[in-house]
PDB file of C-alpha atoms in Angstrom:
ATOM      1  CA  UNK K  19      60.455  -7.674   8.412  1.00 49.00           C
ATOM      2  CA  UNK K  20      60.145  -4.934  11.297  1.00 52.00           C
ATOM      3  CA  UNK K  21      62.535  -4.281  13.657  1.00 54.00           C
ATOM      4  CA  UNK K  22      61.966  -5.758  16.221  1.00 57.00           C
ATOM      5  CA  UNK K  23      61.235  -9.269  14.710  1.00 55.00           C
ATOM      6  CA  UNK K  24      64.680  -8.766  13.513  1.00 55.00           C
ATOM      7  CA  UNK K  25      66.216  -8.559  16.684  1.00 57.00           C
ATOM      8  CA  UNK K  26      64.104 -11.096  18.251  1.00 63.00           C
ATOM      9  CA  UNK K  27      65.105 -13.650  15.239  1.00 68.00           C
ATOM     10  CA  UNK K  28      68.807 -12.266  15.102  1.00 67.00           C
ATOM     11  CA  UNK K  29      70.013 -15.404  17.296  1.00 76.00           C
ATOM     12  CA  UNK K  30      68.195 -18.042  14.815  1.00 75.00           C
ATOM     13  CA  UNK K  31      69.722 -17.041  12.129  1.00 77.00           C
ATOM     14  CA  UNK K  32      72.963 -16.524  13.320  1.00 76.00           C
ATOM     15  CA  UNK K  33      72.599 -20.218  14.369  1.00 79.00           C
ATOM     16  CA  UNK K  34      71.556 -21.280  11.060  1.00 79.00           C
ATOM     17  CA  UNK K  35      74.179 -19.373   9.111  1.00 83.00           C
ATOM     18  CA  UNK K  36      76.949 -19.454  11.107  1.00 81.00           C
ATOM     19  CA  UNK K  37      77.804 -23.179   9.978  1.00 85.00           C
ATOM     20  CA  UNK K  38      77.689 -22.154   6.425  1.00 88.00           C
ATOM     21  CA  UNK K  39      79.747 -18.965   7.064  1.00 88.00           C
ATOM     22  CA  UNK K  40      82.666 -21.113   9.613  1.00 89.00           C
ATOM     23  CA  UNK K  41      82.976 -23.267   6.350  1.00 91.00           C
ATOM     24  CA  UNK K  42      82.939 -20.518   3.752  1.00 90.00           C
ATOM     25  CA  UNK K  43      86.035 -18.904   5.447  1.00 91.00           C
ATOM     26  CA  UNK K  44      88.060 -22.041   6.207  1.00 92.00           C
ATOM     27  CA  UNK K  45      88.076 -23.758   3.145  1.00 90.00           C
ATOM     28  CA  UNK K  46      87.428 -20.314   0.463  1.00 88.00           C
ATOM     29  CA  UNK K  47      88.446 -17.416   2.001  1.00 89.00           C
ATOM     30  CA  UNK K  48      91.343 -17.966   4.388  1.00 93.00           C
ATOM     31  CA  UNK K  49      93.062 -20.478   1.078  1.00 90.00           C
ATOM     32  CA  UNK K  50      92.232 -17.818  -1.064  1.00 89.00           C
ATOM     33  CA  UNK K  51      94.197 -15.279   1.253  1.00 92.00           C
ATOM     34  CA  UNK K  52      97.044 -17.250   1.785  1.00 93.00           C
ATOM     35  CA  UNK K  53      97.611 -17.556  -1.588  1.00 92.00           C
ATOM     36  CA  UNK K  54      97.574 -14.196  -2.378  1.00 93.00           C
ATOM     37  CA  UNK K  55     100.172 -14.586   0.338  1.00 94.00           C
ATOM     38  CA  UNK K  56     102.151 -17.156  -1.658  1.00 93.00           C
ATOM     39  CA  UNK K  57     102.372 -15.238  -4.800  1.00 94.00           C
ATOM     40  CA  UNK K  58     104.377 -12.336  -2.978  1.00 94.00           C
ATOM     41  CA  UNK K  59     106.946 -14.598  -2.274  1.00 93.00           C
ATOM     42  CA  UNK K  60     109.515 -16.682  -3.621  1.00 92.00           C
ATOM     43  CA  UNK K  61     107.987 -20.219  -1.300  1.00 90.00           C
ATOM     44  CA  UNK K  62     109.217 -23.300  -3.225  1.00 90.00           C
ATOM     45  CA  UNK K  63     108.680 -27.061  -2.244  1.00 86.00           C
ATOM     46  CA  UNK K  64     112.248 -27.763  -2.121  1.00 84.00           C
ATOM     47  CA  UNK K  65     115.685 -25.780  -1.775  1.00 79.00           C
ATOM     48  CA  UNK K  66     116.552 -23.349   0.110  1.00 78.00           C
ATOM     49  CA  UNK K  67     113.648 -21.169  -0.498  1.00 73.00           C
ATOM     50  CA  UNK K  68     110.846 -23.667   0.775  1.00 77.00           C
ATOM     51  CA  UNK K  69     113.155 -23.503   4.390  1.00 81.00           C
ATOM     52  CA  UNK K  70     113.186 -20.119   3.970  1.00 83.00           C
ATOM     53  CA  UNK K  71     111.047 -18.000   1.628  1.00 87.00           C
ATOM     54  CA  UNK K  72     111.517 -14.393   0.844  1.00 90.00           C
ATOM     55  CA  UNK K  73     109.353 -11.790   0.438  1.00 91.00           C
ATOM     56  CA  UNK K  74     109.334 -10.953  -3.460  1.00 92.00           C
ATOM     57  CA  UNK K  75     106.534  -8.575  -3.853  1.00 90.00           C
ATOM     58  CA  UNK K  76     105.122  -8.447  -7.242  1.00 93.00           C
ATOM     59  CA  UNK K  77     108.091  -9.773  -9.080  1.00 94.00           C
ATOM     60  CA  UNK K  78     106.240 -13.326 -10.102  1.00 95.00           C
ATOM     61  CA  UNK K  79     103.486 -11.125 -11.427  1.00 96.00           C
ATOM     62  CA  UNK K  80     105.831  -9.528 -13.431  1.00 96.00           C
ATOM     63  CA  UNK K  81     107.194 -12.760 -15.249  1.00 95.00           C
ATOM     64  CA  UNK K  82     104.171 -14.399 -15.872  1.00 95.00           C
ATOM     65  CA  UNK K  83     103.005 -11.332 -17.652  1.00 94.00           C
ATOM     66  CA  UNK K  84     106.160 -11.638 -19.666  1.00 95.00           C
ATOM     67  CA  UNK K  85     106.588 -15.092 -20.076  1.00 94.00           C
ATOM     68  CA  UNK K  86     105.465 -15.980 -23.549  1.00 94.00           C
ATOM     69  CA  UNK K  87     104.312 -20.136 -22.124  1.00 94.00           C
ATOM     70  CA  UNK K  88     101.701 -18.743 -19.246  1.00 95.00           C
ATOM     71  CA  UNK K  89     100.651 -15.989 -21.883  1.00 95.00           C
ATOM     72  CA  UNK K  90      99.897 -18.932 -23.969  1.00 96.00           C
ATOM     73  CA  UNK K  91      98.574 -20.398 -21.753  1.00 95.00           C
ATOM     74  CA  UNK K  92      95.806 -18.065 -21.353  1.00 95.00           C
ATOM     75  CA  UNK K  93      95.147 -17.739 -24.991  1.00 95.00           C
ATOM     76  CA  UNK K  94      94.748 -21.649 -25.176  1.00 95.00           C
ATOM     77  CA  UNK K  95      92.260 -21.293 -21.686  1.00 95.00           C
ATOM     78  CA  UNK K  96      90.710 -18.789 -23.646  1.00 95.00           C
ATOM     79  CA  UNK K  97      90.274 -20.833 -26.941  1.00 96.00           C
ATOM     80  CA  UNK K  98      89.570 -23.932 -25.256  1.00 96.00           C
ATOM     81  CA  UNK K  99      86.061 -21.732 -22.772  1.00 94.00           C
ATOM     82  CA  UNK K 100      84.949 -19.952 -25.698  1.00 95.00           C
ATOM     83  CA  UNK K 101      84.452 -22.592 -28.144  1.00 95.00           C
ATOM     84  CA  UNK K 102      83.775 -25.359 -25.644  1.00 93.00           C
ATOM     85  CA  UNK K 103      81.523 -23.620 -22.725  1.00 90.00           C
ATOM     86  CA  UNK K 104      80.270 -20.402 -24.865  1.00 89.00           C
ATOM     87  CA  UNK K 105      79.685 -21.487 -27.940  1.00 92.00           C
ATOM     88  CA  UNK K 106      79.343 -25.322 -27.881  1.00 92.00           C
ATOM     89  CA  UNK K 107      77.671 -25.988 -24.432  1.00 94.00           C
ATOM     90  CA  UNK K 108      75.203 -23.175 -24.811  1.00 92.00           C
ATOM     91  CA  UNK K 109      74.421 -23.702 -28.333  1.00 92.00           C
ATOM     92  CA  UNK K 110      73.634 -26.901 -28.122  1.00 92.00           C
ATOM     93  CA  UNK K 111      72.087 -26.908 -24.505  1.00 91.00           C
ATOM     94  CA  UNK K 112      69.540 -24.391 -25.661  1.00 92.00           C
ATOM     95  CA  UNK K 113      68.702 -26.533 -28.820  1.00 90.00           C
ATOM     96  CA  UNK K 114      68.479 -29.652 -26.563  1.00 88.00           C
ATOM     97  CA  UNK K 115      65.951 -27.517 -24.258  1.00 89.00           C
ATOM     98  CA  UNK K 116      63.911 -26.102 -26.905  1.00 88.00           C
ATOM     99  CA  UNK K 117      62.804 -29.823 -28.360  1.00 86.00           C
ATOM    100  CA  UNK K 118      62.101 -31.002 -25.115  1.00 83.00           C
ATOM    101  CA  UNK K 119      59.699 -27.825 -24.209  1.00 81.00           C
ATOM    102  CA  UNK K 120      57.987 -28.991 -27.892  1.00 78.00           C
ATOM    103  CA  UNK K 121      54.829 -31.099 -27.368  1.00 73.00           C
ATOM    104  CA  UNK K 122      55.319 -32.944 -31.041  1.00 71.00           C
ATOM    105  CA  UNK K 123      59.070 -34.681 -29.593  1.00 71.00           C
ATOM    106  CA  UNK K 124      58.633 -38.238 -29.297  1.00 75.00           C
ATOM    107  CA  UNK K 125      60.260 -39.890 -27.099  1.00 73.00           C
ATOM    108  CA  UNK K 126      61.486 -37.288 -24.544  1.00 70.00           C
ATOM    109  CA  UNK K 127      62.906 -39.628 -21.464  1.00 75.00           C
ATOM    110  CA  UNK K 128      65.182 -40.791 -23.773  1.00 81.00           C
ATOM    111  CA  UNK K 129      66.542 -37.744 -25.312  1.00 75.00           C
ATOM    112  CA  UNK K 130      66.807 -36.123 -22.048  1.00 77.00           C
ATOM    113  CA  UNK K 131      68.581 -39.506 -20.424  1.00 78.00           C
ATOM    114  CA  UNK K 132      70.778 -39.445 -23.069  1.00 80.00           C
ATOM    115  CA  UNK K 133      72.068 -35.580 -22.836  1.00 81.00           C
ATOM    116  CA  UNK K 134      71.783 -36.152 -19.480  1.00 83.00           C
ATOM    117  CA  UNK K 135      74.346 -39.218 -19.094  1.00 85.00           C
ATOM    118  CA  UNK K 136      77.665 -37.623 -19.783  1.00 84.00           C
ATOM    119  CA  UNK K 137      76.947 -35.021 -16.829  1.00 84.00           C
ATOM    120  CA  UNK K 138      77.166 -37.731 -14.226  1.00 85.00           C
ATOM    121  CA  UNK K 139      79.895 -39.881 -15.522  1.00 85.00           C
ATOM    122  CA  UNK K 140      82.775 -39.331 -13.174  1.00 86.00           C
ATOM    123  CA  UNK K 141      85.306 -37.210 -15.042  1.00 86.00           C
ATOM    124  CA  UNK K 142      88.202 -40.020 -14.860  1.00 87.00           C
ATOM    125  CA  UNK K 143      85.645 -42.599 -16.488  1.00 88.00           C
ATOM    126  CA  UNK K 144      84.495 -40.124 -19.012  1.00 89.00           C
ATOM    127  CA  UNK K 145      87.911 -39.119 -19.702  1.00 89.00           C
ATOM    128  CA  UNK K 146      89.145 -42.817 -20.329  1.00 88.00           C
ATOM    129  CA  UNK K 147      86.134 -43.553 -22.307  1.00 89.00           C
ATOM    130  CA  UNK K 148      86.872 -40.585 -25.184  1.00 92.00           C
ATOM    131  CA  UNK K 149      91.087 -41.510 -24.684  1.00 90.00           C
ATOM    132  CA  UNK K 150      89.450 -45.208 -25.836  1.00 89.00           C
ATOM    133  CA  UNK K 151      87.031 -43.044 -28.901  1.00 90.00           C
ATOM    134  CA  UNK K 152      90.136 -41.373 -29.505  1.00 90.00           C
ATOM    135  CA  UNK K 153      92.891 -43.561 -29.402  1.00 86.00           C
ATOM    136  CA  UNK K 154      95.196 -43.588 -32.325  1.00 84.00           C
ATOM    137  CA  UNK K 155      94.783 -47.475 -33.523  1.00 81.00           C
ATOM    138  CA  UNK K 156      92.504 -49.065 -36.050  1.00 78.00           C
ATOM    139  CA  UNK K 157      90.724 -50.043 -33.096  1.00 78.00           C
ATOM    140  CA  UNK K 158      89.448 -46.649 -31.892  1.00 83.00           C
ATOM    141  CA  UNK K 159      86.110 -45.846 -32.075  1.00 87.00           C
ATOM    142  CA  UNK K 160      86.502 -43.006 -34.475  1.00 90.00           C
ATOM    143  CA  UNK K 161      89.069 -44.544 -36.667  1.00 88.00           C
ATOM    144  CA  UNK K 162      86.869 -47.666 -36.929  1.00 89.00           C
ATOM    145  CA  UNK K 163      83.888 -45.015 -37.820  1.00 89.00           C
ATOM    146  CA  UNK K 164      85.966 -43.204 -40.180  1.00 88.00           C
ATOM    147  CA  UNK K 165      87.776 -46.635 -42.065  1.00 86.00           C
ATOM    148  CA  UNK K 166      84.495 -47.533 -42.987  1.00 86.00           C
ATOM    149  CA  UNK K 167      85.045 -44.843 -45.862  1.00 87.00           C
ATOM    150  CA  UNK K 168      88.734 -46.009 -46.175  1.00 84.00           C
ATOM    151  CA  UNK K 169      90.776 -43.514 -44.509  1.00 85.00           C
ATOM    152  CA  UNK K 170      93.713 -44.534 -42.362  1.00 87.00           C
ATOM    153  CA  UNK K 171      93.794 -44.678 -38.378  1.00 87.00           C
ATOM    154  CA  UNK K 172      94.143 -41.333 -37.182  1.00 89.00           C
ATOM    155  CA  UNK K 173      95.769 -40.444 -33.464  1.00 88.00           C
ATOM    156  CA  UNK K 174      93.307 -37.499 -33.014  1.00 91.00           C
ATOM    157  CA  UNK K 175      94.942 -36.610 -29.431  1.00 91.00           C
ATOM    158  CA  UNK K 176      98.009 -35.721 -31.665  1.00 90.00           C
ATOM    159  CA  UNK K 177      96.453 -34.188 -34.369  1.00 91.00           C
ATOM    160  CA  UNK K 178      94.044 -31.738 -33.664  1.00 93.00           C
ATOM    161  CA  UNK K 179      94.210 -31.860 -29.772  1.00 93.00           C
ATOM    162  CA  UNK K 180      92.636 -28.580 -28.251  1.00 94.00           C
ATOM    163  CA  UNK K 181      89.695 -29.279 -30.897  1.00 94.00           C
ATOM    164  CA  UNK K 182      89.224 -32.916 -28.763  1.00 93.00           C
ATOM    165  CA  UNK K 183      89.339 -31.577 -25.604  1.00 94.00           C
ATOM    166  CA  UNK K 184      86.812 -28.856 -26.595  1.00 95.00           C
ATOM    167  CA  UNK K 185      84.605 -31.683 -28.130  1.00 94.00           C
ATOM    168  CA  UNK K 186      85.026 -33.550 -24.840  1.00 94.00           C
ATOM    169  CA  UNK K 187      83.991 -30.883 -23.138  1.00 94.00           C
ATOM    170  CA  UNK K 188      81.285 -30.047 -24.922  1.00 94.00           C
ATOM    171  CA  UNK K 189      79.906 -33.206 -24.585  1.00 92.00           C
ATOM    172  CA  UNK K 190      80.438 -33.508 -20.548  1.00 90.00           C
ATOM    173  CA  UNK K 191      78.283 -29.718 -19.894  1.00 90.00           C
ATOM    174  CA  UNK K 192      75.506 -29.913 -22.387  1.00 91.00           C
ATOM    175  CA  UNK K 193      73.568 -31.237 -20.096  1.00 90.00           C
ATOM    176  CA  UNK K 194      73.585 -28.374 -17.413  1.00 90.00           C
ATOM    177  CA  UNK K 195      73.080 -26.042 -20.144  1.00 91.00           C
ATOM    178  CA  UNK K 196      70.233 -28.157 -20.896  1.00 90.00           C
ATOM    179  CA  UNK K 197      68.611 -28.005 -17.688  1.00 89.00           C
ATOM    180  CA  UNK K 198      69.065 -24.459 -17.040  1.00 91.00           C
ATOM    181  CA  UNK K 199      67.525 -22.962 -20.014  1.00 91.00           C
ATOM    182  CA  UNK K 200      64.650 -25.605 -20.117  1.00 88.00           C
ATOM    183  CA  UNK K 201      63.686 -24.368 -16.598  1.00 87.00           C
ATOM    184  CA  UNK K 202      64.153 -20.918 -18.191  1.00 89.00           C
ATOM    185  CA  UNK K 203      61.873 -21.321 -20.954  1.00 89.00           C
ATOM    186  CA  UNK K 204      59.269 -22.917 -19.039  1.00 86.00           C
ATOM    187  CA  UNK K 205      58.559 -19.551 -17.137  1.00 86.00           C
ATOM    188  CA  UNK K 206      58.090 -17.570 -20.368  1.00 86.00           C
ATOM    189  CA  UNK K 207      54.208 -17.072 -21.221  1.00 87.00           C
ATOM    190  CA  UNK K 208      52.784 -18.739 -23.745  1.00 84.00           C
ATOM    191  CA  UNK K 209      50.548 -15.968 -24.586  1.00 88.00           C
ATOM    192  CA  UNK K 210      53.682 -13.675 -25.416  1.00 87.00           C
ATOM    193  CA  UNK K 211      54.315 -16.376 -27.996  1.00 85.00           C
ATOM    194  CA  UNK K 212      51.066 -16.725 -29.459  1.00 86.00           C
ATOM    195  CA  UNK K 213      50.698 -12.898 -29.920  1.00 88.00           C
ATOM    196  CA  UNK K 214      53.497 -13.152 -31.435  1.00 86.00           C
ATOM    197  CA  UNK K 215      52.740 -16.011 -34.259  1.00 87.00           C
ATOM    198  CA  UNK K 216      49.400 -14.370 -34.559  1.00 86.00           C
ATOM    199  CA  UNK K 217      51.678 -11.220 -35.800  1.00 83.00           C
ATOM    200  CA  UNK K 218      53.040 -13.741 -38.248  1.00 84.00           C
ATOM    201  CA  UNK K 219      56.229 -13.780 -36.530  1.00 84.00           C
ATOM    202  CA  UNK K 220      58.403 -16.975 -37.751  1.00 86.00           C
ATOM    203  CA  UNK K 221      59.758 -19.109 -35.382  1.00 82.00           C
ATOM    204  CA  UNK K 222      63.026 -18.086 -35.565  1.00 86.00           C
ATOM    205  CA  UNK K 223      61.885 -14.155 -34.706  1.00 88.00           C
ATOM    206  CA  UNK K 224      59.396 -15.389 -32.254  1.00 87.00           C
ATOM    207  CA  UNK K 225      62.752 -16.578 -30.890  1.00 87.00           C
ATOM    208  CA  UNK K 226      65.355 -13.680 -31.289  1.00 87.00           C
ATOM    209  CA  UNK K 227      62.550 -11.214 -30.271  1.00 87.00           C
ATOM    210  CA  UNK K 228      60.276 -12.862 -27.423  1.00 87.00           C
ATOM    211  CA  UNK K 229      62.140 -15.620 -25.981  1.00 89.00           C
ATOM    212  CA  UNK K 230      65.709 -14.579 -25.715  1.00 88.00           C
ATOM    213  CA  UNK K 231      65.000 -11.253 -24.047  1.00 87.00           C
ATOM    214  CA  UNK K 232      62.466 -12.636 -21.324  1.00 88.00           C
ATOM    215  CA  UNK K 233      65.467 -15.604 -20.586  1.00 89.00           C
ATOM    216  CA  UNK K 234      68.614 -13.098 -20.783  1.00 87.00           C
ATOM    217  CA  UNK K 235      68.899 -13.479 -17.056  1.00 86.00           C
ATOM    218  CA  UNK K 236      68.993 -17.072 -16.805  1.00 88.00           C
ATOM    219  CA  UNK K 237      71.400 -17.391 -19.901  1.00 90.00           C
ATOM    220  CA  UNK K 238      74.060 -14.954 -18.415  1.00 88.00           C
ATOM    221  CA  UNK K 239      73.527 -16.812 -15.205  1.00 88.00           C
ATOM    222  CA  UNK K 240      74.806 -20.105 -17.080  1.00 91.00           C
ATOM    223  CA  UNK K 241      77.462 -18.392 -18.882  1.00 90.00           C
ATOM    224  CA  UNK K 242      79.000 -16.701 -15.929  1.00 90.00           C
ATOM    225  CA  UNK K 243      78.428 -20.285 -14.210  1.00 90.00           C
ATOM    226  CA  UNK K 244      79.838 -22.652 -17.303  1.00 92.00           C
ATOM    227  CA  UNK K 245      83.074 -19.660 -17.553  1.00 91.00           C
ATOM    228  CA  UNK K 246      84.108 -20.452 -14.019  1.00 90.00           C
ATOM    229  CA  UNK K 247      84.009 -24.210 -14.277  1.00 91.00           C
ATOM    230  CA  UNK K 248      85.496 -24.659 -17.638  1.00 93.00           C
ATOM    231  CA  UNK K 249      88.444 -22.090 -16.627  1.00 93.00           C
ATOM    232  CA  UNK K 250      89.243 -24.311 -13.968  1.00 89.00           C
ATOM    233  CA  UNK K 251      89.045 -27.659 -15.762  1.00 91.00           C
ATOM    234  CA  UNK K 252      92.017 -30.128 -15.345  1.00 92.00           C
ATOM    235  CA  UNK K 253      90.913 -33.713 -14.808  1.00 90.00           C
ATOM    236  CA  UNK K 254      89.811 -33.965 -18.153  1.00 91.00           C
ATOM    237  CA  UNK K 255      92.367 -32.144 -19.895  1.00 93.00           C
ATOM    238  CA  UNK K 256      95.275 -33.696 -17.777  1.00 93.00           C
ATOM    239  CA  UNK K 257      94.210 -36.908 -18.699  1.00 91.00           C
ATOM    240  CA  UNK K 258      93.720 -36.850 -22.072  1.00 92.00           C
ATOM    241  CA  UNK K 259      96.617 -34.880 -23.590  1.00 92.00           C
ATOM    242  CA  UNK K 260      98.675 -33.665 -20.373  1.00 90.00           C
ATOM    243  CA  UNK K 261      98.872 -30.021 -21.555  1.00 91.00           C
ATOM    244  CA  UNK K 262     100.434 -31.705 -24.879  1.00 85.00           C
ATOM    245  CA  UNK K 263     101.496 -32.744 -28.020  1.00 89.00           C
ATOM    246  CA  UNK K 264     103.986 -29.166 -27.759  1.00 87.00           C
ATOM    247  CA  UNK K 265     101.753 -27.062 -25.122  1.00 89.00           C
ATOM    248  CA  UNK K 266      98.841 -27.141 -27.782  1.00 92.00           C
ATOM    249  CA  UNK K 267      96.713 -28.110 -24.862  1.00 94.00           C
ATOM    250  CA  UNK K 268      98.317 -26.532 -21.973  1.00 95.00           C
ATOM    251  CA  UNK K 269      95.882 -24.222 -20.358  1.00 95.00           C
ATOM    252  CA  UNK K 270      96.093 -22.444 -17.501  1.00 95.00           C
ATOM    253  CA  UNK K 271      94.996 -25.323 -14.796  1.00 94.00           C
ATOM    254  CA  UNK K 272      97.985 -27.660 -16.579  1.00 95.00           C
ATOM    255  CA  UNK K 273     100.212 -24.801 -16.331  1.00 95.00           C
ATOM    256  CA  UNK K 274      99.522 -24.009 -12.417  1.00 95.00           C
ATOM    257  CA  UNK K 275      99.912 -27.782 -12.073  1.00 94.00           C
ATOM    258  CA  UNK K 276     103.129 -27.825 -13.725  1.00 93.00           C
ATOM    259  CA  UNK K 277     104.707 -24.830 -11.818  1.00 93.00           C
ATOM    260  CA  UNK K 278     103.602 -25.769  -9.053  1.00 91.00           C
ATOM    261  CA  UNK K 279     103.936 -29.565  -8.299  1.00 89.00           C
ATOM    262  CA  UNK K 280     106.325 -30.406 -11.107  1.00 90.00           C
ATOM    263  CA  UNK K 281     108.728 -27.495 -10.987  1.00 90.00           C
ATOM    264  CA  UNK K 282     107.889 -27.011  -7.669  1.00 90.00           C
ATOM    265  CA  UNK K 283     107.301 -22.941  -7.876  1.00 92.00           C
ATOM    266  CA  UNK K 284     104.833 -22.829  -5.230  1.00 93.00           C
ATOM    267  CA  UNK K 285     105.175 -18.670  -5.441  1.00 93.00           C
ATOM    268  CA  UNK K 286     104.851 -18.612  -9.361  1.00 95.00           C
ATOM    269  CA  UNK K 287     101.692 -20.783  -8.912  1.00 94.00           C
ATOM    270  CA  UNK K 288     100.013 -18.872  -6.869  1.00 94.00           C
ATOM    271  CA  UNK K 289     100.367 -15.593  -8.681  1.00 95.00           C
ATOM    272  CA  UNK K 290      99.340 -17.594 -11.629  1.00 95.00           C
ATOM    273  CA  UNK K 291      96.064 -18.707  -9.723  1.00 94.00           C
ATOM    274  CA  UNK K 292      95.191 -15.293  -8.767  1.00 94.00           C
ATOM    275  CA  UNK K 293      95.926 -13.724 -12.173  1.00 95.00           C
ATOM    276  CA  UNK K 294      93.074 -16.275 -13.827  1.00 94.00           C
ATOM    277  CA  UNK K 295      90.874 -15.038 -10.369  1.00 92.00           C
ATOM    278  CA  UNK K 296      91.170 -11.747 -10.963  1.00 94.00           C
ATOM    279  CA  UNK K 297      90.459 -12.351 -15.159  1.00 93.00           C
ATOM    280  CA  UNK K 298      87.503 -14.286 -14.184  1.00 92.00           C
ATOM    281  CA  UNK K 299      85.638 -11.913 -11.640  1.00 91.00           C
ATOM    282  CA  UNK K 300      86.049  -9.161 -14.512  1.00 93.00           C
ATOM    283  CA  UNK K 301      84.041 -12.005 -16.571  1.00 89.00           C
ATOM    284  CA  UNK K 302      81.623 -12.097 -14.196  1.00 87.00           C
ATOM    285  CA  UNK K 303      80.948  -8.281 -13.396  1.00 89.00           C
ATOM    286  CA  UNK K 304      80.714  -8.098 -16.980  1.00 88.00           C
ATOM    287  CA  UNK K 305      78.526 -10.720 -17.400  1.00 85.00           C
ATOM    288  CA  UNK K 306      76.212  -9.464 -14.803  1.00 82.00           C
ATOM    289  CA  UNK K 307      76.203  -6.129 -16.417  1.00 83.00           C
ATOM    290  CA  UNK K 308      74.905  -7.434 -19.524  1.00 80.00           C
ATOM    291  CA  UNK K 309      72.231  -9.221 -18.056  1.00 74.00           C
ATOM    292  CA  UNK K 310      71.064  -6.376 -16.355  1.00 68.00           C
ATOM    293  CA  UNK K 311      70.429  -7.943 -13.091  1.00 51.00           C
ATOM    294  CA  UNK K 312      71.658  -6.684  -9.422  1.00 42.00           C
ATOM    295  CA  UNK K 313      73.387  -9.591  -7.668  1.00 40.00           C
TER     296      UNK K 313
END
């Protein structure tokens, strides 16, 4: 655009941005630096210190980086995004999107309604819907499923918790993943592909080879995407297990909410928010660098 169109349309689009940008800056950045605020001080909700909170510096950074429950905290977060968002979600999304990109699926409104369902299930329904799946007498879902073969009712939220939540999960952001790479894999040539069979390239290399390296962009895009949200999940998790049975399924978001709210540690909290900021923008610059792409 020359110059001088520039200047000419400099008062438009200050116009049409400078909604966007008022909004941006009251409810992202000026939270964002009053926390950082927050976690250099000792502010409490009650006591002394919520009348009167000191200036602490970095001392609550210093015991959550020794304090073996946030540390677990983080490992559980980490657990509970890598098997549930990285693994699971894009696994499965990419599988869902390569049978509806193939002409021979039958049947395609349905499969896609059906992946497509759990996304827009409010998290509070879906959550009491899987604690109903889930539930620990013979008249669960999955202990009436599994008594068909005789075995006993199970209380699955107890058992193997983090492995439900991360099924849960799962289940809630196919979908997304779904959509993303579908729209991905509809903008890769199909001539690149048929070269490539005509090669006698297998499916499976035709894959690895062609198809993967033309959609890297989108897929980190999604990954950096599906790592933020599922960092900050706590609907679900809250109301499923609470952080329990023993902190097996306290991650970070139950932990905040706990120091926080519960104990009241408004400081702690807030250095605990910022600690999972600053681990998720190194995520995301490394994400980007893998993909390759300038943001």
């Amino acid at each position: 655009m020359p110059k001088r169109r520039r200047q000419r349309n400099g008062p438009l689009i200050a116009l049409l941005l400078g909604p966007s940008v008022v909004l941006i800056t009251l409810f992202i950045v000026l939270p964002a630096v009053y926390s950082i605020y927050l976690s250099l001080t000792n502010t409490q909700l009650t006591g002394f210190a919520a009348r009167d909170p000191q200036f602490v510096g970095l001392d609550n950074f210093a015991y959550l980086l020794t304090n073996g429950d946030f540390l677990n905290s983080l490992g559980q977060t980490a657990t509970f995004t890598f098997f549930s968002a990285i693994i699971g979600q894009t696994v499965l999304g990419m599988v869902a999107a390569i049978l509806l990109s193939r002409p021979w699926l039958r049947g395609k409104g349905l499969f896609g309604a059906a992946v497509l369902m759990p996304m827009i299930v409010p998290e509070v329904v879906a959550s009491l819907a899987w604690a109903s799946v889930l539930s620990n007498n013979s008249e669960g879902t999955l202990n009436r499923l599994t008594g068909l073969f005789g075995a006993d009712p199970t209380d699955w939220l107890q058992v193997v918790p983090l492995t439900s939540i991360i099924i849960v999960n799962i289940w809630r952001g196919v979908a997304f993943a779904m959509i993303m790479f579908q729209a991905a894999l509809e903008d890769v040539p199909a001539e690149l592909i048929e070269a490539a069979r005509i090669d006698g390239a297998s499916a499976l290399q035709v894959f690895r080879h062609v198809t993967l390296p033309l959609i890297r962009g989108p897929v980190f895009l999604y990954l950096l995407l599906t790592t933020i949200s599922t960092v900050g999940v706590f609907g679900l998790v809250y109301f499923l297990t609470q952080g329990g049975p023993g902190g097996q399924t306290r991650i970070a978001a139950i932990y905040i909410y706990e120091r926080a709210l519960q104990f009241s540690q408004i400081g702690i909290g807030s250095a605990a928010s910022i600690i999972l900021l600053v681990i998720v923008l190194i995520l995301g610059i490394v994400y980007v660098r893998l993909a390759k792409v300038e943001v």
